[in-house]
Amino acid sequence: MHLLPSSSSSSSCLRLLSLALLLHVSFGVAAVDPLYAVCSTSRNYTANDAFGDNLRQLMFMLATKASPIGFALGSVGQGAARANGLALCRGDIKSTACTTCVRTAGARVRDLCPNNKDGIIWFDECMLRYSDVEFFGEIDFDHTFSMWNRKNVSDPVVFDGKVANLMNRLKQKAYISPLLFATGEMEIGESQELYGLVQCTKDLSGGDCKKCLEAVIGELPSCCDGKRGGRVVGGSCNIRYELYPFFEA
């Protein structure tokens, strides 16, 4: 799959990964490197700063708390040294895989964003965000990227309509679910299925989850028209569709 950063704040440093890695991920192989990461360049801390100690404690806490329910948020410290963070695992993965992914994300985001007070990182099975500013309960429209399969379908108009139908159906399921997560499939031809997944971070209300999903679904025509697979990923929600099963039943 090809990666395109669709939006970011002007104060962020975008870290792109190699096409080889993206192809590696697109075929469903577990990757050790992230899909994407965004780092702040406007707010930094020093090696001996209390924020750094609080951030290390926060990463440990998120990895510990995320595994039972696939989600964790929390804060460590006070005032300017306060580190706030959130971790979300894909709703279909096992708790052990969740712990591993969040632990890896915590280490990798600090490698990619050294001494930055704000960072976000996405893997295929989890995402993690931290900041010195509390962001819980707010839809993140600033950090978004898209990925798509390079191959095209034979009838893009009909196919795109079915993708939109499936995504909207899953949106309706997800925002009223306590998990803010839904997967499903749709028959689109003889012996062919379309698979989809949508998910929001669990700090959002159901109504805000719906708004977030509507926004990323609205991005699909810009990135993924006629493509055999695609995803739009943000800091508060993400969607994905493929012509092969990519999630656990």
XYZ file of C-alpha atoms in Angstrom:
249
model
C 0.000 0.000 0.000
C 1.101 3.557 -0.667
C 1.226 6.173 2.084
C 0.130 9.773 1.786
C 0.162 12.282 4.643
C -3.109 14.146 4.193
C -2.852 16.752 6.946
C -0.643 17.884 9.783
C 0.051 21.006 11.808
C 2.800 23.315 10.575
C 4.741 22.779 13.813
C 5.005 19.025 13.318
C 7.832 16.987 11.889
C 6.537 14.168 9.672
C 8.381 10.893 9.660
C 7.735 8.780 6.569
C 8.639 5.139 6.170
C 10.000 3.260 3.209
C 7.754 1.873 0.495
C 9.178 -1.568 1.219
C 7.860 -1.403 4.766
C 4.446 -0.243 3.606
C 4.196 -3.101 1.155
C 5.268 -5.402 3.981
C 2.426 -4.128 6.158
C -0.170 -4.180 3.383
C 0.161 -7.911 2.943
C -0.719 -8.494 6.581
C 2.732 -9.330 7.909
C 3.430 -8.053 11.410
C 5.826 -5.139 11.119
C 8.312 -3.950 13.732
C 8.281 -0.395 12.399
C 5.361 2.025 12.567
C 3.018 2.954 9.771
C 3.508 6.634 10.526
C 4.554 9.074 13.241
C 4.192 12.795 13.875
C 6.419 14.729 16.271
C 6.118 18.251 17.627
C 9.053 20.536 16.906
C 7.772 23.540 18.856
C 7.841 22.180 22.416
C 10.848 20.285 23.709
C 12.316 19.022 26.966
C 15.914 18.450 28.053
C 17.544 15.216 29.112
C 17.300 16.083 32.814
C 13.794 17.545 32.588
C 11.100 16.165 34.918
C 8.882 15.772 31.850
C 11.188 13.052 30.526
C 10.906 11.044 33.747
C 7.137 11.466 33.746
C 6.959 10.394 30.111
C 8.854 7.166 30.835
C 6.466 6.394 33.691
C 3.506 7.202 31.455
C 4.645 4.774 28.748
C 4.953 1.963 31.280
C 1.504 2.760 32.678
C -0.144 2.788 29.244
C 1.343 -0.590 28.293
C 0.183 -2.050 31.605
C -3.334 -0.617 31.534
C -4.138 -1.142 27.849
C -4.130 -4.930 27.659
C -7.390 -5.778 29.530
C -9.679 -3.576 27.404
C -7.467 -2.511 24.511
C -7.340 1.097 25.635
C -5.628 3.268 28.235
C -5.234 6.922 29.055
C -3.633 8.757 31.920
C -1.338 11.489 33.139
C 1.835 11.564 35.217
C 3.235 14.633 36.957
C 2.043 18.162 37.580
C 2.168 21.542 35.867
C 4.516 22.021 32.926
C 6.101 18.607 33.584
C 2.790 16.758 33.295
C 2.790 14.048 30.613
C -0.590 13.015 29.188
C -1.022 9.933 27.060
C -3.417 7.593 25.321
C -3.035 4.155 23.746
C -5.529 2.244 21.606
C -5.251 -1.305 20.321
C -7.184 -2.607 17.346
C -10.395 -4.020 18.731
C -9.918 -7.563 17.435
C -6.409 -8.366 18.733
C -5.550 -10.390 21.831
C -4.420 -8.761 25.074
C -0.865 -10.086 24.777
C -0.522 -8.596 21.288
C -1.955 -5.324 22.608
C 0.609 -5.125 25.392
C 3.459 -5.865 22.988
C 2.283 -3.279 20.478
C 1.786 -0.497 23.047
C 5.146 -1.229 24.671
C 6.833 -1.095 21.257
C 4.964 2.095 20.366
C 6.099 3.775 23.581
C 9.729 2.987 22.850
C 9.613 3.843 19.150
C 7.823 7.178 19.537
C 10.521 8.333 21.949
C 13.188 7.229 19.470
C 11.504 9.070 16.608
C 10.555 12.132 18.676
C 13.575 12.642 20.970
C 13.019 15.438 23.480
C 9.690 16.409 21.860
C 6.816 17.133 24.239
C 4.192 15.945 21.766
C 4.159 12.844 19.592
C 1.838 10.313 18.023
C 2.617 6.965 16.410
C 0.572 4.341 14.587
C 1.225 0.649 14.107
C -1.026 -1.826 12.320
C -2.345 -3.102 15.674
C -2.178 -0.031 17.922
C -1.596 3.692 18.206
C -0.148 5.846 20.973
C -0.172 9.577 21.602
C 1.428 11.712 24.298
C 1.567 15.444 24.985
C 2.277 18.034 27.641
C -1.200 19.408 26.810
C -4.261 17.411 27.862
C -6.204 16.303 24.780
C -8.579 13.686 26.204
C -12.155 13.727 24.927
C -11.415 15.984 21.935
C -11.575 14.860 18.312
C -8.132 15.062 16.728
C -8.625 16.394 13.199
C -4.989 17.489 12.847
C -3.163 14.172 12.519
C -4.429 12.154 9.547
C -2.849 10.000 6.878
C -4.063 7.644 4.160
C -2.863 4.360 2.707
C -4.144 2.532 -0.342
C -3.562 -0.485 -2.552
C -1.903 0.443 -5.822
C -4.173 -1.878 -7.797
C -7.472 -0.615 -9.173
C -10.843 -2.351 -9.448
C -12.515 -2.833 -12.823
C -15.662 -0.802 -12.036
C -14.670 1.996 -9.627
C -18.065 3.740 -9.512
C -19.931 0.648 -8.372
C -17.105 -0.473 -6.085
C -16.726 2.914 -4.382
C -20.457 2.956 -3.715
C -20.236 -0.408 -1.989
C -17.242 0.739 0.064
C -19.165 3.818 1.215
C -22.178 1.640 2.021
C -20.102 -0.727 4.154
C -18.207 2.056 5.932
C -21.409 3.890 6.814
C -23.023 0.685 8.023
C -20.046 -0.011 10.286
C -20.045 3.600 11.507
C -23.649 3.154 12.640
C -22.659 0.031 14.585
C -19.483 1.446 16.103
C -20.676 4.732 17.573
C -23.439 3.054 19.596
C -21.138 0.275 20.803
C -19.293 0.534 24.145
C -16.157 -0.538 22.252
C -16.522 2.187 19.583
C -15.382 -0.512 17.169
C -16.988 -2.548 14.400
C -15.983 -4.948 11.651
C -18.031 -6.476 8.883
C -18.151 -7.751 5.366
C -20.301 -7.393 2.291
C -20.766 -9.673 -0.693
C -19.888 -7.694 -3.819
C -19.891 -10.379 -6.460
C -19.625 -14.068 -7.072
C -17.265 -15.484 -4.447
C -15.951 -12.026 -3.560
C -16.265 -10.209 -0.248
C -15.465 -6.678 0.855
C -14.117 -6.428 4.422
C -14.195 -3.345 6.604
C -13.154 -2.053 10.024
C -13.854 1.208 11.853
C -12.693 2.300 15.311
C -12.580 5.330 17.609
C -10.496 6.031 20.692
C -12.539 5.330 23.806
C -12.130 8.789 25.308
C -14.671 10.042 22.757
C -18.417 10.106 23.295
C -20.555 8.102 20.892
C -21.613 11.306 19.157
C -18.033 12.471 18.707
C -17.044 9.019 17.446
C -19.734 9.355 14.775
C -18.435 12.812 13.788
C -14.871 11.533 13.592
C -15.811 8.535 11.456
C -17.896 10.684 9.144
C -14.880 12.933 8.625
C -12.465 10.116 7.738
C -15.044 8.342 5.554
C -15.345 11.647 3.725
C -11.619 11.455 2.948
C -11.929 8.181 1.015
C -12.704 9.786 -2.390
C -9.525 11.874 -2.075
C -7.213 8.926 -1.487
C -8.804 5.691 -2.454
C -11.195 6.046 -5.416
C -11.261 2.756 -7.277
C -8.534 1.215 -5.138
C -8.763 -2.429 -4.079
C -7.945 -1.487 -0.487
C -7.508 1.630 1.574
C -7.496 3.207 4.981
C -7.737 6.648 6.531
C -6.131 6.898 9.954
C -6.327 9.717 12.466
C -5.552 10.499 16.069
C -9.113 9.763 17.208
C -10.510 7.265 14.695
C -9.616 5.130 11.712
C -11.236 3.125 8.928
C -10.030 0.425 6.585
C -11.404 -1.744 3.787
C -9.860 -4.618 1.814
C -10.832 -7.414 -0.541
C -9.289 -9.934 1.841
C -9.913 -10.619 5.558
C -7.473 -8.602 7.668
C -9.089 -8.768 11.112
C -9.898 -11.559 13.527
C -13.470 -12.832 13.434
